[in-house]
Each structure stands twice: as C-alpha cells, then as structure tokens.
C-alpha cells in the first residue's frame, strides 16, 4: 500500500471537524492539545499526513506536548532553569520517549514500496520506438497523461534507432553509474547482459507482475530478481498491399519465398511500367545490425536451417539449408529489393512503404498496418517459408536503473505503461501485442483483429528465440558475428559458403560451445 498525502488518514471530513472544534473547548484543553490551535494541526496533517497524526496522538495523549513547547519557548528566552518543562515528572518524560519511538517506528519502518512518491520529481525515460519522430509524438502524449494523473514529470529521451547503438549508450551510462535515465526500454535479448545494473522490481511491482503473461515475466527474471517488466511482444510479419495483389490477379499473400519472388517481380514490373520508377517488390532490414540478425534467422529457420545455437548447445549455422536461404536472399538484391536495402533499418522500409513504393515489407507487428496513406489497403500475414514456419520473437521490457534516485516514481511510470488500460490502447491504436494476461484472453481485443489471432498461434509453432540466454553476456558478440557474416555475403564480398563456414568457427570461438557436424541436414530445433 502506498500512503502519500492523497491517501493519508487526513480527509475533508477530518478537516471540517478540526476547523469547527471550539478552540477553548474544555474537552480539547483536557486532552493536552489546547496550546496549539486546531488550524495548526490541520496544516501539519495536510502537509505530512500520517506522520503528524502519529506524532499528535503519541505526544498529545500523554499531555506533554504543551509542556515541551513551553519549555522550548522559555529556553529560547533564557529562562530554561525555571521552566516547568524541566521539572516534568518521570512519567511525562517516559511518555515523550515512548511517543518519539512510536513516531520513528511509524515513519521509518515502511518498506521501499510503501513510501510515497515525490510528486514534484522529474524522471527521465528512454522510450520505445526511438528513431521515429511521429512515434515519439505518440509516446509524449501518453507521458503527458501520466504526468497529469500523478504529478510526476517525465523527460523523454529519444534514443538511436538501432538497438545496437542503444545498447552501447546504456553501457556507457551504466559504466558511469549515471543517475539518468531512470527508466529504460530494453530489447528482449538484453536482460542477461544488463541485469547487474537494473533494480529489482519485485518490491515495487509485485502485484502488477501477476497480471503479465507468465512466460514473459519469467524471461525478465534473472537470478530471482525481476530486472524488467515485460511491456510488449513482437514478431516478424509480412506486410502486403491488398490493392496491388488484386490489381495483378493474386488471391492471397505469398506462402513460400518462391511465390513472394514471383509476385513481387510481377507487381514491380507492372508498377514501373506505370511510371513508378522508384517502386520495389520487397523491402526488409539489411543493414549490419541486430535487425539483420532477426531477418536472416527467419530465412535460415524457414528453410529448415534451425537456430544459430541449437537446443543441445551446439553452434549450428553451417548447414546446407542456411546456405540455401542466404543465397535466396542475396538473389533478391537489385531484383525485387533495392541495392540500398543493405543499409535499411525498420524506418527506411517504412518510409518507402508509406510513399506507396513497395508491394511487400518485412517488419514487426509493432508497426501499425493502419498507416496512412495506405491504411485500408495494408494487411499483414505470416512470413513466407520453405518448409518451416518461422518468425523471430522480438519485444520490449521496461526497467529501472540501479543508479536511479527516483525508483518509486520510476515504478509508477512502469505501472502506468503496463496497465491494462494503456496496453489495450496500444493494442488497438498501434497493434502492439500486449503482455497483459486479461487482455490477451479477452475476446473483445482478439476479435477486433482476427488476423492477429492467427499470428499469435504462429508464435507457438514458429516462434524463434534468439540465443541470448545460452550466450549470456556474449550475445552482442554472437549477433554481431552473425549479421556481419550475412551482410558480407549479401554484399558479395565473400561467397555464402565461405561466410557461413567462417561464421561457424567465429561463433565456436566466441561462445566456447562445440559445433554441430558440418553439412548435416540442418537443425530444426529452436534454442531458448
Ligand atoms: C525490434 C524488436 C527487437 C529487435 C529489434 C531489431 O525492436 O522488438 O527485439 O532486436 O527490432 O531491430
């Protein structure tokens, strides 16, 4: 329970009682409160709530309050030796000691989470979806609502778009034990890496975390500490233009990669013939960063090439299926995807999409399909495959820095952002898959987006967890080795076979894990 000024024992009814109480009432004088006018108590109650009530009862009931004050008054004018306060009975003094103990106990023994928040505090917050100005505006509006409700101001920090750059920034801040930022948005693969710098949220959000999907909450628990609060789930999906599919005679989105290539080529050709010279069939995340790890892992797994590290703890990238998958992706460049795709992060693809210059796009469920100006014509579907359904699981959590000076206010912000109400709005307005248990099982929300029901089901069959747990603090190195190898193969600097073979050796060296037998049939297991 939080006891703050607004929730203290002070109430308007109590205020009326005090103000109407006659100052010279005999009952009042006998109780020992007569020296102080009721309004004075009232002021103290308003400003300090419970603590003053405890002090008033403890001291006032012993009848010593007045004497003490008289003593202090006399002391201040130099007559202390003659005052009655210093001739006080032993019982009177004992009462003061007992009352002081009572005040101390009531005000100091409250645990962290029961202390009130400082409503004048300002906290800083590195928000999600950094990099997009428009999304930043939406986040700011939500934070404004939070401030209006709680009085806690929030400085919103827009971080870099690339999650790799954001992680590097966090590491710099943590190294300096910087007090700011207080609240951080974390990629779901970072908990193990940053855990030692994050506050345990259990004392603050113990009740709220029970409302979260258990699997997500478990993922955010490191050595029994809840180091982050799950905020959303994401998965890789295929965005497509329904109007263009209709225009070129396709009745459904592509199920296989081969189909995607055929459809994208046909639409691209047709649109270019109509003077849309910047039109491309398919855009995705090809820059060398975490996003490429996600895209390439989806290609690899959808071809039956499994995960980077398999369930048995073996480095598993060197297999013919992974090679086939990467060759396929390489063949898209310059054909259905622009050569510049090798510099694209999420926002680059989105901006081409919004200009109406692409037929298909790989992105996260996070990005609303109701984006203007194509709102009514954009739809989402499962990613194409070649034998195995695959989608990388993304998602974000909210954490409090261990070096924050305002953990209670920071926890208030997390409580707000993960509340059912806010999660429901993010779901409806932005297609953010919520982590709130109630909401997920509420047919009102699933029913409103029938395609999402299918997507959620796909998570259980084809959801791929990047090997961040098994790699521990080495995960950033593992991912960097992976996307660097993929990128150089896509660029044509090195053959796909050579890139994959070198990658296998690099990963064995980085992780210390053994390799699976090279050129085996590929692994279909998914490392957790
Ligand atoms: C999204 C995902 C995150 C992933 C990142 C890659 O933000 O939620 O898990 O690492 O994209 O760009």
Coordinates of N, CA, C and O and ligand atoms in Angstrom, one line a residue, residues 129 161-164 186-190 232-235 285 289-295 345-346 362-364 366-367 392-396 466 475, ligand 1:
X129 N 10.4 2.5 -29.5 CA 10.2 3.0 -30.9 C 11.0 4.3 -31.2 O 10.6 5.1 -31.9
X161 N 17.9 4.7 -33.4 CA 17.0 3.7 -33.9 C 17.6 2.3 -33.8 O 16.9 1.4 -33.4
X162 N 18.9 2.2 -34.0 CA 19.5 0.9 -34.0 C 19.6 0.4 -32.5 O 20.1 1.1 -31.7
X163 N 19.1 -0.9 -32.3 CA 19.2 -1.4 -30.9 C 20.6 -1.6 -30.5 O 21.0 -1.5 -29.3
X164 N 21.5 -1.8 -31.4 CA 23.0 -2.0 -31.1 C 23.5 -0.7 -30.5 O 24.2 -0.7 -29.5
X186 N 14.1 -1.9 -22.8 CA 15.1 -2.9 -23.1 C 14.6 -3.8 -24.2 O 13.4 -4.2 -24.2
X187 N 15.5 -4.2 -25.1 CA 15.2 -5.2 -26.1 C 15.1 -6.5 -25.3 O 15.8 -6.7 -24.3
X188 N 14.3 -7.5 -25.8 CA 14.1 -8.7 -25.0 C 15.3 -9.6 -25.0 O 15.3 -10.6 -24.3
X189 N 16.4 -9.2 -25.7 CA 17.6 -10.1 -25.7 C 18.7 -9.5 -24.8 O 19.8 -9.9 -24.7
X190 N 18.4 -8.4 -24.0 CA 19.4 -7.8 -23.2 C 19.4 -8.0 -21.7 O 20.3 -7.6 -21.0
X232 N 5.8 -5.3 -24.2 CA 5.1 -5.8 -25.4 C 5.8 -7.0 -26.0 O 6.9 -7.3 -25.6
X233 N 5.1 -7.6 -26.9 CA 5.7 -8.8 -27.6 C 5.7 -8.3 -29.1 O 4.8 -7.6 -29.5
X234 N 6.6 -8.8 -29.8 CA 6.7 -8.5 -31.2 C 7.1 -9.7 -32.0 O 7.8 -10.6 -31.4
X235 N 6.7 -9.8 -33.2 CA 7.1 -10.9 -34.1 C 7.3 -10.4 -35.5 O 6.6 -9.4 -35.9
X285 N 15.0 -5.4 -43.5 CA 16.1 -4.8 -42.8 C 17.5 -5.5 -43.1 O 17.7 -6.6 -42.7
X289 N 23.2 -4.8 -38.4 CA 22.8 -4.6 -37.0 C 21.8 -5.7 -36.6 O 21.5 -6.6 -37.4
X290 N 21.4 -5.6 -35.4 CA 20.5 -6.6 -34.8 C 19.3 -7.0 -35.7 O 18.9 -8.1 -35.7
X291 N 18.8 -6.0 -36.4 CA 17.6 -6.2 -37.2 C 18.0 -7.3 -38.3 O 17.1 -8.1 -38.7
X292 N 19.2 -7.2 -38.9 CA 19.6 -8.2 -39.9 C 19.7 -9.6 -39.3 O 19.3 -10.6 -39.9
X293 N 20.1 -9.7 -38.0 CA 20.2 -11.0 -37.4 C 18.8 -11.6 -37.3 O 18.6 -12.7 -37.6
X294 N 17.8 -10.7 -37.0 CA 16.4 -11.2 -37.0 C 15.9 -11.7 -38.3 O 15.4 -12.8 -38.5
X295 N 16.1 -10.8 -39.4 CA 15.6 -11.2 -40.7 C 16.3 -12.5 -41.2 O 15.6 -13.4 -41.7
X345 N 17.2 0.0 -42.0 CA 16.7 -0.4 -40.7 C 15.2 -0.3 -40.9 O 14.7 0.1 -41.9
X346 N 14.5 -0.5 -39.8 CA 13.0 -0.5 -39.8 C 12.4 0.7 -40.5 O 11.5 0.7 -41.3
X362 N 9.0 -6.7 -44.8 CA 9.1 -7.5 -43.6 C 9.3 -6.4 -42.5 O 10.2 -5.6 -42.5
X363 N 8.5 -6.6 -41.4 CA 8.6 -5.7 -40.3 C 8.0 -6.4 -39.1 O 7.6 -7.5 -39.1
X364 N 8.0 -5.6 -37.9 CA 7.4 -6.2 -36.7 C 5.9 -5.9 -36.6 O 5.4 -4.9 -37.2
X366 N 4.7 -4.5 -34.4 CA 4.7 -3.2 -33.8 C 4.2 -2.1 -34.7 O 3.5 -1.2 -34.3
X367 N 4.6 -2.2 -36.0 CA 4.3 -1.1 -36.9 C 2.8 -1.2 -37.3 O 2.4 -2.3 -37.9
X392 N 10.9 -14.5 -35.9 CA 11.7 -14.2 -34.7 C 10.9 -13.4 -33.7 O 10.1 -12.5 -34.0
X393 N 11.0 -13.8 -32.4 CA 10.3 -13.1 -31.4 C 11.1 -11.9 -30.9 O 12.2 -12.0 -30.5
X394 N 10.4 -10.7 -31.0 CA 11.0 -9.5 -30.5 C 10.3 -9.1 -29.3 O 9.5 -9.9 -28.7
X395 N 10.4 -7.9 -28.9 CA 9.7 -7.4 -27.8 C 10.5 -6.5 -26.9 O 11.7 -6.5 -27.0
X396 N 9.8 -5.8 -26.1 CA 10.5 -4.8 -25.2 C 10.0 -4.9 -23.7 O 8.8 -5.3 -23.5
X466 N 16.0 -15.8 -30.1 CA 17.5 -15.6 -30.4 C 18.3 -16.2 -29.3 O 17.8 -16.1 -28.1
X475 N 26.1 -12.4 -26.0 CA 25.1 -12.4 -27.0 C 25.4 -11.3 -28.1 O 25.4 -11.5 -29.3
Ligands
LIG1 C1 12.5 -4.7 -32.6 C2 12.4 -5.9 -31.7 C3 13.7 -6.3 -31.1 C4 14.8 -6.4 -32.2 C5 14.9 -5.1 -33.0 C6 15.8 -5.3 -34.1 O1 12.7 -3.6 -31.8 O2 11.5 -5.8 -30.7 O3 13.6 -7.4 -30.3 O4 16.0 -6.7 -31.6 O5 13.6 -4.8 -33.5 O6 15.9 -4.1 -34.9

